[in-house]
Short mmCIF file of C-alpha atoms and ligand atoms in Angstrom, two decimals:
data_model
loop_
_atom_site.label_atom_id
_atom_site.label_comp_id
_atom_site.label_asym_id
_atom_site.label_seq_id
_atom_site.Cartn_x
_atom_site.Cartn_y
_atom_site.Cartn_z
CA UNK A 1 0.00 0.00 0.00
CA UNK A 2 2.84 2.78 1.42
CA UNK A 3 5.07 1.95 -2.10
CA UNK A 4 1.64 1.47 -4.43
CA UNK A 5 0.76 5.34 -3.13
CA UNK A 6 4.22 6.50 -3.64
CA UNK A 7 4.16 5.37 -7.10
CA UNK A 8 0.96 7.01 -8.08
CA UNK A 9 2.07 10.87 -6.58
CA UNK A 10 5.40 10.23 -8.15
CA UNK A 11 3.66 8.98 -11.81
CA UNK A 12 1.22 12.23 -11.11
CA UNK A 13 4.36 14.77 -10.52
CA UNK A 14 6.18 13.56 -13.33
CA UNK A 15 3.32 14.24 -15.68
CA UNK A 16 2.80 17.82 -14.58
CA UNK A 17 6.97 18.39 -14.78
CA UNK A 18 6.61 16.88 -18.35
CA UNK A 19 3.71 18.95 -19.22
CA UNK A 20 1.39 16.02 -20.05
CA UNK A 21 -0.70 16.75 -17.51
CA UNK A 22 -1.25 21.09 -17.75
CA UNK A 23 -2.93 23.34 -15.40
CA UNK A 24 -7.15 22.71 -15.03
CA UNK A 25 -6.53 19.38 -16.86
CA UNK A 26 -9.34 16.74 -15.23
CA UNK A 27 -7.44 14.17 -13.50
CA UNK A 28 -8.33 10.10 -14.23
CA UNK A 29 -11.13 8.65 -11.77
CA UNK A 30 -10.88 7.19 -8.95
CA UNK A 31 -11.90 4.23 -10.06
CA UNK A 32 -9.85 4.36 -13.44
CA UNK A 33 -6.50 5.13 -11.52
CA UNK A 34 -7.12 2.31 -8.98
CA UNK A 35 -7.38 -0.28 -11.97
CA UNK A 36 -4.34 1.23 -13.86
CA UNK A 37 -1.81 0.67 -10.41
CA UNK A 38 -4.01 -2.56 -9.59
CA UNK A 39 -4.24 -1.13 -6.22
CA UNK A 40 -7.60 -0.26 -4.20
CA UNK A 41 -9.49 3.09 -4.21
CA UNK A 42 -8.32 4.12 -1.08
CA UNK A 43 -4.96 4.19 -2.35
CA UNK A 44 -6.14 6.34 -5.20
CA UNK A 45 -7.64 8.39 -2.37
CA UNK A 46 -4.62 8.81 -0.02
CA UNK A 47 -2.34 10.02 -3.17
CA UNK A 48 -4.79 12.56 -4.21
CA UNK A 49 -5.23 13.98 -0.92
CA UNK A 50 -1.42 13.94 -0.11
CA UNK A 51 -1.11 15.96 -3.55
CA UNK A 52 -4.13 18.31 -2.49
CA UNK A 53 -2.36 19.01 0.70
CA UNK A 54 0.89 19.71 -0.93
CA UNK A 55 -1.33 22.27 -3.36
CA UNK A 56 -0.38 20.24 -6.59
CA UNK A 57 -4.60 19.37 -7.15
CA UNK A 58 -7.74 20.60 -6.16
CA UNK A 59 -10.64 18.54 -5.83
CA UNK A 60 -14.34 19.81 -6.80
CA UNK A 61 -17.13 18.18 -4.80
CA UNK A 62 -18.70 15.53 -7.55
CA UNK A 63 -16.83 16.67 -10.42
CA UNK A 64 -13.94 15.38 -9.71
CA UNK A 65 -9.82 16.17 -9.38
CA UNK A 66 -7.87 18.81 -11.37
CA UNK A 67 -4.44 20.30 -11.48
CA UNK A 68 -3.13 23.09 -10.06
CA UNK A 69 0.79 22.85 -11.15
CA UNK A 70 3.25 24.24 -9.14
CA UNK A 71 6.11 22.00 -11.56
CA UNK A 72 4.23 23.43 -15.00
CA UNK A 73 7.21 25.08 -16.72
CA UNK A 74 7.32 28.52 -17.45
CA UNK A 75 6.78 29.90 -20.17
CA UNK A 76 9.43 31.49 -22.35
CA UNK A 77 9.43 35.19 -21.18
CA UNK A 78 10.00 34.25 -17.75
CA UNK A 79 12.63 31.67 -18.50
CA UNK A 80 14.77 32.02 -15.27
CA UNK A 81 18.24 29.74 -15.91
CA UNK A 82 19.60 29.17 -12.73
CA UNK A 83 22.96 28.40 -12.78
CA UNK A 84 23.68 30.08 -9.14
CA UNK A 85 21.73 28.23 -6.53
CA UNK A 86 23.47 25.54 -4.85
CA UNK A 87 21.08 23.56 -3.09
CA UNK A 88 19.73 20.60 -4.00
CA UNK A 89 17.25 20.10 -7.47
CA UNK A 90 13.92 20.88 -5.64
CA UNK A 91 12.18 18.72 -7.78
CA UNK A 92 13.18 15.34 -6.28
CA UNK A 93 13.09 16.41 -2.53
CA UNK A 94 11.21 13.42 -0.64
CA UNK A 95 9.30 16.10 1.44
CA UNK A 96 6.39 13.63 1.60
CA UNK A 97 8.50 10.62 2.54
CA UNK A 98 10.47 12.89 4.84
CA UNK A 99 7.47 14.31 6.38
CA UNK A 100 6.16 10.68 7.45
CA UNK A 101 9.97 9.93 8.94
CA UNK A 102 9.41 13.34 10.87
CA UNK A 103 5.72 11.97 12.18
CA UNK A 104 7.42 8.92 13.49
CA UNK A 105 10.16 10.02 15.08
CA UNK A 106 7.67 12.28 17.28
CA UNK A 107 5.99 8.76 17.87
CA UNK A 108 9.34 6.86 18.47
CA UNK A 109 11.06 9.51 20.58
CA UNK A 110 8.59 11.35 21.91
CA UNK A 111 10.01 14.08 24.38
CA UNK A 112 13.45 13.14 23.62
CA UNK A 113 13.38 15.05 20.54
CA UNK A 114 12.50 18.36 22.43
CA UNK A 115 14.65 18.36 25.08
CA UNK A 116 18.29 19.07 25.36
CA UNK A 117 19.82 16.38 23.96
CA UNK A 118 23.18 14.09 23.70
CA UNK A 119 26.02 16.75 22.88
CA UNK A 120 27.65 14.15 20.08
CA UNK A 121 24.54 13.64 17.91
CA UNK A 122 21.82 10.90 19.08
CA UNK A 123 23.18 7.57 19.13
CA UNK A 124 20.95 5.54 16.56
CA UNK A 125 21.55 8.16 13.99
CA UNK A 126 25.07 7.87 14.51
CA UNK A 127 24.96 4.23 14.09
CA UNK A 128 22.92 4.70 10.84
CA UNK A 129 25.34 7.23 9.73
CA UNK A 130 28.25 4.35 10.38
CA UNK A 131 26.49 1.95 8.52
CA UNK A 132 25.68 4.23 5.73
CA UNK A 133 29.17 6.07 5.87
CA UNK A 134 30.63 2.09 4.30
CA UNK A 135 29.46 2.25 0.97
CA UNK A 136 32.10 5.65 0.83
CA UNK A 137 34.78 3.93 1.98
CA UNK A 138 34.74 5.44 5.40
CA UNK A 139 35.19 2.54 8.19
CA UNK A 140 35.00 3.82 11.60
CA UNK A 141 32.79 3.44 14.43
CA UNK A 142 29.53 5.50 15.75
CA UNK A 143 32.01 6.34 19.00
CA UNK A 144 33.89 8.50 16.68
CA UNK A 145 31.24 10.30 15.07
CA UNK A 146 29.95 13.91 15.88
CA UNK A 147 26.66 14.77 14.63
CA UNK A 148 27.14 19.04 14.04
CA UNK A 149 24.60 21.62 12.89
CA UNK A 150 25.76 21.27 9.06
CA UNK A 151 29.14 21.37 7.75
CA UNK A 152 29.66 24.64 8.35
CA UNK A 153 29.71 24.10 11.84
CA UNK A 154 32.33 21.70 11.80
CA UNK A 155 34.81 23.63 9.31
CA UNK A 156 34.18 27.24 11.85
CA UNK A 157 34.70 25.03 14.69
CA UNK A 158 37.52 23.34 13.35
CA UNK A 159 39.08 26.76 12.36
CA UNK A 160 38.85 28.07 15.79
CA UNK A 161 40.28 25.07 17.47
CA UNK A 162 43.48 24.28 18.72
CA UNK A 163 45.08 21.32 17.21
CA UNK A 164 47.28 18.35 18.43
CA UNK A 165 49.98 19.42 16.36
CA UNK A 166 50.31 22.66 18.12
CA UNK A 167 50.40 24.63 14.78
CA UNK A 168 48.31 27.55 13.77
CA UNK A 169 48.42 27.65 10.23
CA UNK A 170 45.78 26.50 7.82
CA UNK A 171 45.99 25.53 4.02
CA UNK A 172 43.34 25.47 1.16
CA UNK A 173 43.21 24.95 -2.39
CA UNK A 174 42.67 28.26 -4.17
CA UNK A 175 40.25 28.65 -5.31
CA UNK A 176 37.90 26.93 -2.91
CA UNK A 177 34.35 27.04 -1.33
CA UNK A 178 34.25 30.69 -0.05
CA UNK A 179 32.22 29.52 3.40
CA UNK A 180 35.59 28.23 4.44
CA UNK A 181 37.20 31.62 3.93
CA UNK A 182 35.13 33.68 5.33
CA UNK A 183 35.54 31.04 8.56
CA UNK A 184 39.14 31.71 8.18
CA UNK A 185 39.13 35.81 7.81
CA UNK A 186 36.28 36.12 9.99
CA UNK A 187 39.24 33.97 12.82
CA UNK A 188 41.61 36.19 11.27
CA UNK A 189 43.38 32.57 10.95
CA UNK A 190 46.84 33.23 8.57
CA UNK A 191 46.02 30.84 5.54
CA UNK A 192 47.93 29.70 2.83
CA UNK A 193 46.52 28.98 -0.92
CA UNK A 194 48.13 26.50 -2.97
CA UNK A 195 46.90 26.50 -6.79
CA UNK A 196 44.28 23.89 -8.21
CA UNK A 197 43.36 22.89 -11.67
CA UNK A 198 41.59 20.29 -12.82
CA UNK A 199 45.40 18.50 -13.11
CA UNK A 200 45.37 18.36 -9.21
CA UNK A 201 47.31 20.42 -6.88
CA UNK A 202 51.86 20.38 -7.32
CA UNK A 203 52.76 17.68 -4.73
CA UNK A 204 56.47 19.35 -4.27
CA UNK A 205 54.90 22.33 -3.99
CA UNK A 206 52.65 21.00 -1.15
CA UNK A 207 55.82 19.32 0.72
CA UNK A 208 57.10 22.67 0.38
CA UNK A 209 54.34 24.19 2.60
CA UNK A 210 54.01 21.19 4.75
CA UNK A 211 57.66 21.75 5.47
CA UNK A 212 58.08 24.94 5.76
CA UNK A 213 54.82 26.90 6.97
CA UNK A 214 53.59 25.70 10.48
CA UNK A 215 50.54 24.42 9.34
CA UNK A 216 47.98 23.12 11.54
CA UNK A 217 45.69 21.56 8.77
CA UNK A 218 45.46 21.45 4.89
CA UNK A 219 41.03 21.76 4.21
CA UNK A 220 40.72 19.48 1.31
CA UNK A 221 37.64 19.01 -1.09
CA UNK A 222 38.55 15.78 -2.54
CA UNK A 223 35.27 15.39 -5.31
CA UNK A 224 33.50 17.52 -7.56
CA UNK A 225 35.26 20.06 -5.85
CA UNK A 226 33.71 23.79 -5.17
CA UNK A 227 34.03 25.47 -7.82
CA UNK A 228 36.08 23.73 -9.88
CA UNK A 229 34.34 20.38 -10.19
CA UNK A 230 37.95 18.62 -9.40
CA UNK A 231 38.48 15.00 -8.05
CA UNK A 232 41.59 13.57 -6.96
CA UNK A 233 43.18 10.66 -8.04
CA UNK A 234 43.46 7.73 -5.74
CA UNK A 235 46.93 8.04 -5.80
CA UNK A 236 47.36 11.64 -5.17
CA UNK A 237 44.75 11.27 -2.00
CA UNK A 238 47.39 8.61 -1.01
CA UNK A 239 50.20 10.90 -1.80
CA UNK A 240 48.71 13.29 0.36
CA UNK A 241 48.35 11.51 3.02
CA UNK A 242 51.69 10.17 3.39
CA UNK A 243 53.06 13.75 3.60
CA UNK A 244 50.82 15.20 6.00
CA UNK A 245 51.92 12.32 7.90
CA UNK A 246 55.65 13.22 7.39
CA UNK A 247 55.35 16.54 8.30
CA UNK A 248 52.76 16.05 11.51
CA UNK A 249 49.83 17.78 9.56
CA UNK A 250 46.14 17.15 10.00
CA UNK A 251 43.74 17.14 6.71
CA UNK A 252 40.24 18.01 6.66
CA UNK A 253 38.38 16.32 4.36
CA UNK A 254 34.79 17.67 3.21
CA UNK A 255 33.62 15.30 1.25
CA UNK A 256 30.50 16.95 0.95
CA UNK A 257 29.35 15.37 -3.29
CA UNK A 258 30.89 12.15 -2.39
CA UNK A 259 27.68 9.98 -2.53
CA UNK A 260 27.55 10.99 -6.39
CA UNK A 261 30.83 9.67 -7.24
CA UNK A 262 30.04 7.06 -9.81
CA UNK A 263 33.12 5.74 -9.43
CA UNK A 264 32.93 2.57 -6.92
CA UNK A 265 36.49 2.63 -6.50
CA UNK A 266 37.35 6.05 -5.62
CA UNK A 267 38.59 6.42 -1.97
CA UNK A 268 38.25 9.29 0.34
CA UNK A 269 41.58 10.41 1.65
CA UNK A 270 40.51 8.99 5.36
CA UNK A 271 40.76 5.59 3.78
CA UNK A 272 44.45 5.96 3.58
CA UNK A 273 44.81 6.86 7.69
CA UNK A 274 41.29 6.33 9.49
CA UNK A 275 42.64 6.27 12.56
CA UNK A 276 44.42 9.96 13.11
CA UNK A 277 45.38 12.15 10.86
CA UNK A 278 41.73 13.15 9.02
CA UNK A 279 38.70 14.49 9.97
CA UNK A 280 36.28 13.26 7.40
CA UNK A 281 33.13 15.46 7.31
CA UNK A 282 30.08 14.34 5.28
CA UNK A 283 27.48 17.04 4.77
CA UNK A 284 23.81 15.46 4.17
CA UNK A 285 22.83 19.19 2.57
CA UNK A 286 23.81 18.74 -0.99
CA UNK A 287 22.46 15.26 -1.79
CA UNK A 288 19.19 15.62 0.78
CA UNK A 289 17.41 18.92 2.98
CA UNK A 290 19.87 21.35 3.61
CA UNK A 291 17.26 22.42 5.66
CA UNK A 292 18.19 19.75 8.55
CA UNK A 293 21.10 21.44 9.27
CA UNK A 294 22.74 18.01 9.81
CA UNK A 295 26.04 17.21 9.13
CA UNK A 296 28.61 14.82 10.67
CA UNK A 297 32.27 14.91 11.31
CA UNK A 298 34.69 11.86 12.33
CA UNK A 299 37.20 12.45 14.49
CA UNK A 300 40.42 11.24 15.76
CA UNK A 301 40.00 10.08 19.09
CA UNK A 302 42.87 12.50 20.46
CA UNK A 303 40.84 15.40 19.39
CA UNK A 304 37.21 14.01 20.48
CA UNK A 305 37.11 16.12 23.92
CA UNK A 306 38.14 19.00 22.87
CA UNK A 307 35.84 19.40 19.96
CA UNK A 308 32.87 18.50 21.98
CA UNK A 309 33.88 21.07 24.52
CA UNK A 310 33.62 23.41 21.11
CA UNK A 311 30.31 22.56 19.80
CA UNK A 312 29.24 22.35 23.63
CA UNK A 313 29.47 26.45 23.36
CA UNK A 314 27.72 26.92 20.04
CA UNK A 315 24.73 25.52 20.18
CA UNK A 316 25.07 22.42 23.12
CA UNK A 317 23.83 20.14 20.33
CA UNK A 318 21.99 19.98 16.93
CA UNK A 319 18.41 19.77 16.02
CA UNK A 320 17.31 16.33 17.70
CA UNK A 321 14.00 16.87 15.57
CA UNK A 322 16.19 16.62 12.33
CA UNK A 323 18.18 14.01 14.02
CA UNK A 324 15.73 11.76 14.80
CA UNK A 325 13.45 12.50 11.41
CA UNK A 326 17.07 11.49 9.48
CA UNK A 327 18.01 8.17 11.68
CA UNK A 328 14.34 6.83 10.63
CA UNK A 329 14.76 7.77 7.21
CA UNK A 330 18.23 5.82 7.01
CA UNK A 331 16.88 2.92 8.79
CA UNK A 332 14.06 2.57 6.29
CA UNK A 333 16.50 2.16 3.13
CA UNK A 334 14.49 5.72 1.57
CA UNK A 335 17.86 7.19 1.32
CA UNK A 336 20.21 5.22 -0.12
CA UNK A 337 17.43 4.82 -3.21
CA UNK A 338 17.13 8.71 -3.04
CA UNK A 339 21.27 8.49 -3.49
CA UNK A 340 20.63 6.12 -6.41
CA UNK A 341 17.56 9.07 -7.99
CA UNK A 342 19.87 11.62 -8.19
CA UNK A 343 23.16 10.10 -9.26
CA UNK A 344 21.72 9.25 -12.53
CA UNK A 345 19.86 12.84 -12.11
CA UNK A 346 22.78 15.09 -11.77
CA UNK A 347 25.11 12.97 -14.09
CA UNK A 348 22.55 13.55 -16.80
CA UNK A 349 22.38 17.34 -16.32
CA UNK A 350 25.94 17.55 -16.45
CA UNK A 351 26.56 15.76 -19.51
CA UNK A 352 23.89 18.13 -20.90
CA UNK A 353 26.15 21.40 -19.70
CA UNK A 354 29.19 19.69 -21.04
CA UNK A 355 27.35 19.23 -24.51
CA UNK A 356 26.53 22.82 -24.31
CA UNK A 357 29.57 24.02 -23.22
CA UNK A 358 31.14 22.11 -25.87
CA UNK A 359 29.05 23.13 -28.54
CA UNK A 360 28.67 26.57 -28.28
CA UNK A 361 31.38 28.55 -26.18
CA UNK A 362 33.94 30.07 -28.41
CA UNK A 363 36.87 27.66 -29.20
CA UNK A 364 39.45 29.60 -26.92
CA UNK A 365 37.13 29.52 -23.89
CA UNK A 366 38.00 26.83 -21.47
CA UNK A 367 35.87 25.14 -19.04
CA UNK A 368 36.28 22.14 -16.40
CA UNK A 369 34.68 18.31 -16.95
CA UNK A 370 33.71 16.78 -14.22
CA UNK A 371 31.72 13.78 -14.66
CA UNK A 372 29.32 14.66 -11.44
CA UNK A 373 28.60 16.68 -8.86
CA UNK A 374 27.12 20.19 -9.03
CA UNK A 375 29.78 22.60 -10.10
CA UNK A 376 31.75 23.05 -13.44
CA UNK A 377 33.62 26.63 -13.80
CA UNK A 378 34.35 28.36 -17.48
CA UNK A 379 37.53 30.49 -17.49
CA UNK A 380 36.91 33.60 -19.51
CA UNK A 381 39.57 34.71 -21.87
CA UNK A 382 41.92 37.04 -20.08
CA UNK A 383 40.33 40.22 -21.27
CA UNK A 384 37.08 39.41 -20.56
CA UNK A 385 35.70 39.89 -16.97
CA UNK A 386 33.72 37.32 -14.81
CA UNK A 387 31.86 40.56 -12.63
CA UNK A 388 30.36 41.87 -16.09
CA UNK A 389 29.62 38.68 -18.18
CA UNK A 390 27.45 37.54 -14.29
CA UNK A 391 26.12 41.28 -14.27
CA UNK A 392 24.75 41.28 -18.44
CA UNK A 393 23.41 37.85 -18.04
CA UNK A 394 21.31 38.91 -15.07
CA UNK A 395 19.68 41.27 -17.20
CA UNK A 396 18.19 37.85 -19.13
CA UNK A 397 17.28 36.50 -16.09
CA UNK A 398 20.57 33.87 -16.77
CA UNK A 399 22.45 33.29 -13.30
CA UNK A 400 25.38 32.06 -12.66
CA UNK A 401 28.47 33.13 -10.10
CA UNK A 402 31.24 35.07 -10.25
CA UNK A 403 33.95 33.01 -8.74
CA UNK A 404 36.67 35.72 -7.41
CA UNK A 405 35.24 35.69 -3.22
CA UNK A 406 36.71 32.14 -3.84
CA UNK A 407 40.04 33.21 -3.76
CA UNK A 408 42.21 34.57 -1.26
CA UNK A 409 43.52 38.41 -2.16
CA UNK A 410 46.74 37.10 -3.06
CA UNK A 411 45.53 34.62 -5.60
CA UNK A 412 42.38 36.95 -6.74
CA UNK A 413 41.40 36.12 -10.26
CA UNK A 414 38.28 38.00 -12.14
CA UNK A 415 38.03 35.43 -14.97
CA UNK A 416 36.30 32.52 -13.84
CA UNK A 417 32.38 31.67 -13.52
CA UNK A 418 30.93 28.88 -11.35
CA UNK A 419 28.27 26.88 -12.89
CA UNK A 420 25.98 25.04 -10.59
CA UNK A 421 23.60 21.96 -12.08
CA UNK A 422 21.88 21.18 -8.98
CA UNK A 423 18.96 23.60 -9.77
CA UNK A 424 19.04 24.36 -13.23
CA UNK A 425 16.15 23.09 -15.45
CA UNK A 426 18.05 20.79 -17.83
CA UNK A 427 15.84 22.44 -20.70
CA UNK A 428 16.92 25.68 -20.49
CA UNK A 429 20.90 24.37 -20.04
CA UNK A 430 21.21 24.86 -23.84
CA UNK A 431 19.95 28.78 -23.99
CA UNK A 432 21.71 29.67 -20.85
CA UNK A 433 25.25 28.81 -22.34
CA UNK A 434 23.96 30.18 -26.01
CA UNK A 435 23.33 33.46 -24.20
CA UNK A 436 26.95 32.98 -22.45
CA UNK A 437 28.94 32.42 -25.36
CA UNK A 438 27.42 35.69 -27.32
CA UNK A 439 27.94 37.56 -24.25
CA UNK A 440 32.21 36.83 -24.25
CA UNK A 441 31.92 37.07 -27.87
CA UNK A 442 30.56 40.73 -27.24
CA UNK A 443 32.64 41.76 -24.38
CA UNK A 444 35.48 40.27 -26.13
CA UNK A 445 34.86 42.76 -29.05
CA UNK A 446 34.76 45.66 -26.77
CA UNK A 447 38.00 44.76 -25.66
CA UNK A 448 40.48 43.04 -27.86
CA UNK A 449 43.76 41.66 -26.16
CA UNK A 450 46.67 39.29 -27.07
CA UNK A 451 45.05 35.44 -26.71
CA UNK A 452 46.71 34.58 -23.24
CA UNK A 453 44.56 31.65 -21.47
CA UNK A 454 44.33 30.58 -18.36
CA UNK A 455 44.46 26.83 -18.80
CA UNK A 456 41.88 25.03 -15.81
C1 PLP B 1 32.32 22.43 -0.19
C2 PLP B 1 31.23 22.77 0.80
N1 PLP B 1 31.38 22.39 2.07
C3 PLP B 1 30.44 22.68 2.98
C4 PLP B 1 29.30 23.38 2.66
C5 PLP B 1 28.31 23.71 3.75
O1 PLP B 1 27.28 22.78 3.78
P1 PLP B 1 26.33 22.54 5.03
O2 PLP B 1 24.96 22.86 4.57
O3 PLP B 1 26.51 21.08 5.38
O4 PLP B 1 26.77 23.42 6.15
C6 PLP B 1 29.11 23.79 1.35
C7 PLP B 1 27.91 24.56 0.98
O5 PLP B 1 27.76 25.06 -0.09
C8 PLP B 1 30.10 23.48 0.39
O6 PLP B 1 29.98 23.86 -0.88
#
């Protein structure tokens, strides 16, 4: 009955997204719908009146059930190609799965969820989490796991904290997410950049640092990195790992895209040294509800007390609503065949930007190819500048980001745009990049310069 009901709101959904089924259209019977799924009129009944509560149908007293839309696509003149946000495709949010896990954990739990709760994260989620934390290569125990109010959390706590090392210096790839920075300027924490392309980082150049430069940890984004896109080789992650070892640095890992590696046999770096020398931090906001505010972080044991002492005076602990809504969720198997829904999702929509990309950018315009994930950035030629090419595709309701707050001043560059996937609508992926490519091709004629190219 639960799947059978599932089936019919998802069949109903994708129809509207598709456009078969348009706004007013009469929806099939009762009675017809019930015979099509082989299922009994009450399950026609409970789908329709989940989608009426969610505002997708209305119902008219003897007449029947109609649509109301909300996924109808727009029409052209308010084509809105979002290339900016970075949240999750909205479409494909369980919100009506999730809201059931919520309902039961209020049943399960009861007061437990609204009082103050464990500091570490409650301990059957963290089990889950264990469990679930296998199938990416990450083999530790629920003991060692911190359950933290997002990633963010983690990385600002992390930044703050003193380290067993003893050193105060931190390193990050440049460019990189710009929530760590402003973590690191807003500690006024002295940082070092090192350079990444989609080659990888310069190993002797990272020895070099190691070496020389006090550092306390190296932040790593090891796949589909933000913004480039880039993913480490296995053997560079190992590489890595032996020198931080060498030179008595920690690493911390955010491997926030890893469940859409479609690579089985990519390993996180932690593989190469669970037991102390990475903190492996798994955000659940890319790939599920950002909303939760639910992240977790592994932990050597050596640095377990202090940390907790640290998220002890932010918050005391996280949302034990979102916890305990999450651990049921995991325990039912939803999410690892949400996982498998938007691998295929996001692989497809970045093939499609690729194709574009390909196909229409002007030849001397570079961009990165990641096979996954939700970022891929375009380096403009040298004379043309990321700030205006973001600004004159606003005006056509085209967003995307300009990618300079990602770098530190000393490594500031204004000729590189961040794509994001996750929300775009893969139809409009083809106009967007059109509109992209005769913007440079403009700007570029405002401005001619000698052909130097950055190569990503
Ligand atoms: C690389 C990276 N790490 C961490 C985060 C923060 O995520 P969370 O919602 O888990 O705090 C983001 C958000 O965009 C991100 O891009």
């Amino acid at each position: 009955m639960e799947a059978k009901y599932l089936g019919i709101i998802e069949d109903i959904k994708d129809k509207m997204a598709n456009g078969l089924l348009t706004t007013g259209s009469k929806l099939p019977s009762v009675r017809q719908l019930a015979e099509q799924f082989s299922c009994s009129k009450n399950t026609v009944i409970r789908a329709y009146n989940e989608l009426e509560k969610e505002h997708f149908i209305f119902s008219i007293p003897k007449s029947g059930y109609y649509v109301v839309n909300k996924l109808e696509q727009p029409t052209t003149s308010q084509y809105v190609v979002d290339f900016l946000s970075a949240g999750p495709d909205k479409t494909i949010m369980p919100y009506i799965e999730f809201q059931h896990c919520i309902n039961q954990a209020i049943d399960i739990y009861k007061e437990e969820l609204f009082s103050y709760s464990d500091q570490q994260g409650l301990y059957s989620l963290r089990v889950q989490i264990t469990k679930y934390l296998q199938s990416l290569q990450v083999f530790t125990d629920p003991d060692r796991l911190f359950i933290v109010s997002g990633s963010q959390q983690a990385l600002h706590l992390l930044v703050s904290m003193p380290f067993p090392n003893g050193k105060s210096n931190i390193l990050i790839e440049q460019p990189t997410y710009f929530g760590f920075i402003e973590s690191v300027h807003l500690h006024q924490a002295t940082t070092f950049g090192i350079d990444l392309t989609m080659e990888g980082i310069d190993l002797e150049r990272l020895e070099y640092i190691f070496r020389n430069n006090d550092i306390k940890f190296f932040y790593i984004v090891p796949r589909f990195q933000n913004p480039l896109g880039h993913s480490y080789t296995n053997a560079e992650k190992r590489k890595i790992v032996e020198l931080a070892e060498k030179y008595d640095v920690y690493i911390v890992e955010d491997d926030f895209l890893g469940d859409l590696d479609p690579d089985s046999k990519s390993d996180p770096l932690f593989a190469y040294n669970p037991s102390g020398r990475i903190i492996y931090i798994k955000s659940f906001s890319k790939v599920f509800l950002p909303g939760l505010r639910v992240a977790t972080v592994v932990l050597p044991t050596i640095m377990m007390n202090h940390f907790l002492r640290y998220k002890f005076s932010a918050d005391f602990n996280s949302a034990v609503l979102s916890q305990g809504a999450l651990d049921i969720y995991l325990k039912s198997g939803m999410f690892n065949s949400h996982i498998k829904t938007i691998k295929a999702l996001y692989v497809g929509k970045m093939k499609a930007l690729q194709e574009a990309c390909e196909s229409l950018l002007p030849s001397h315009t570079n961009f990165t190819k990641p096979v996954s994930g939700f970022y891929l950035s375009i380096v403009l030629p040298d004379n043309v500048s990321a700030k205006q090419t973001v600004h004159l595709l606003k005006n056509k309701n085209i967003f995307m980001d300009d990618a300079s707050r990602m770098f530190l001043p000393e490594f500031k560059r204004d000729n590189l745009i961040r794509l994001s996937i996750s929300q775009v609508d893969e139809q409009f992926i083809h106009h967007g990049i059109e509109e992209l490519a005769q913007c440079i091709s403009s700007l570029e004629r405002k401005k001619p310069y000698p052909n130097t190219i950055h190569l990503l």
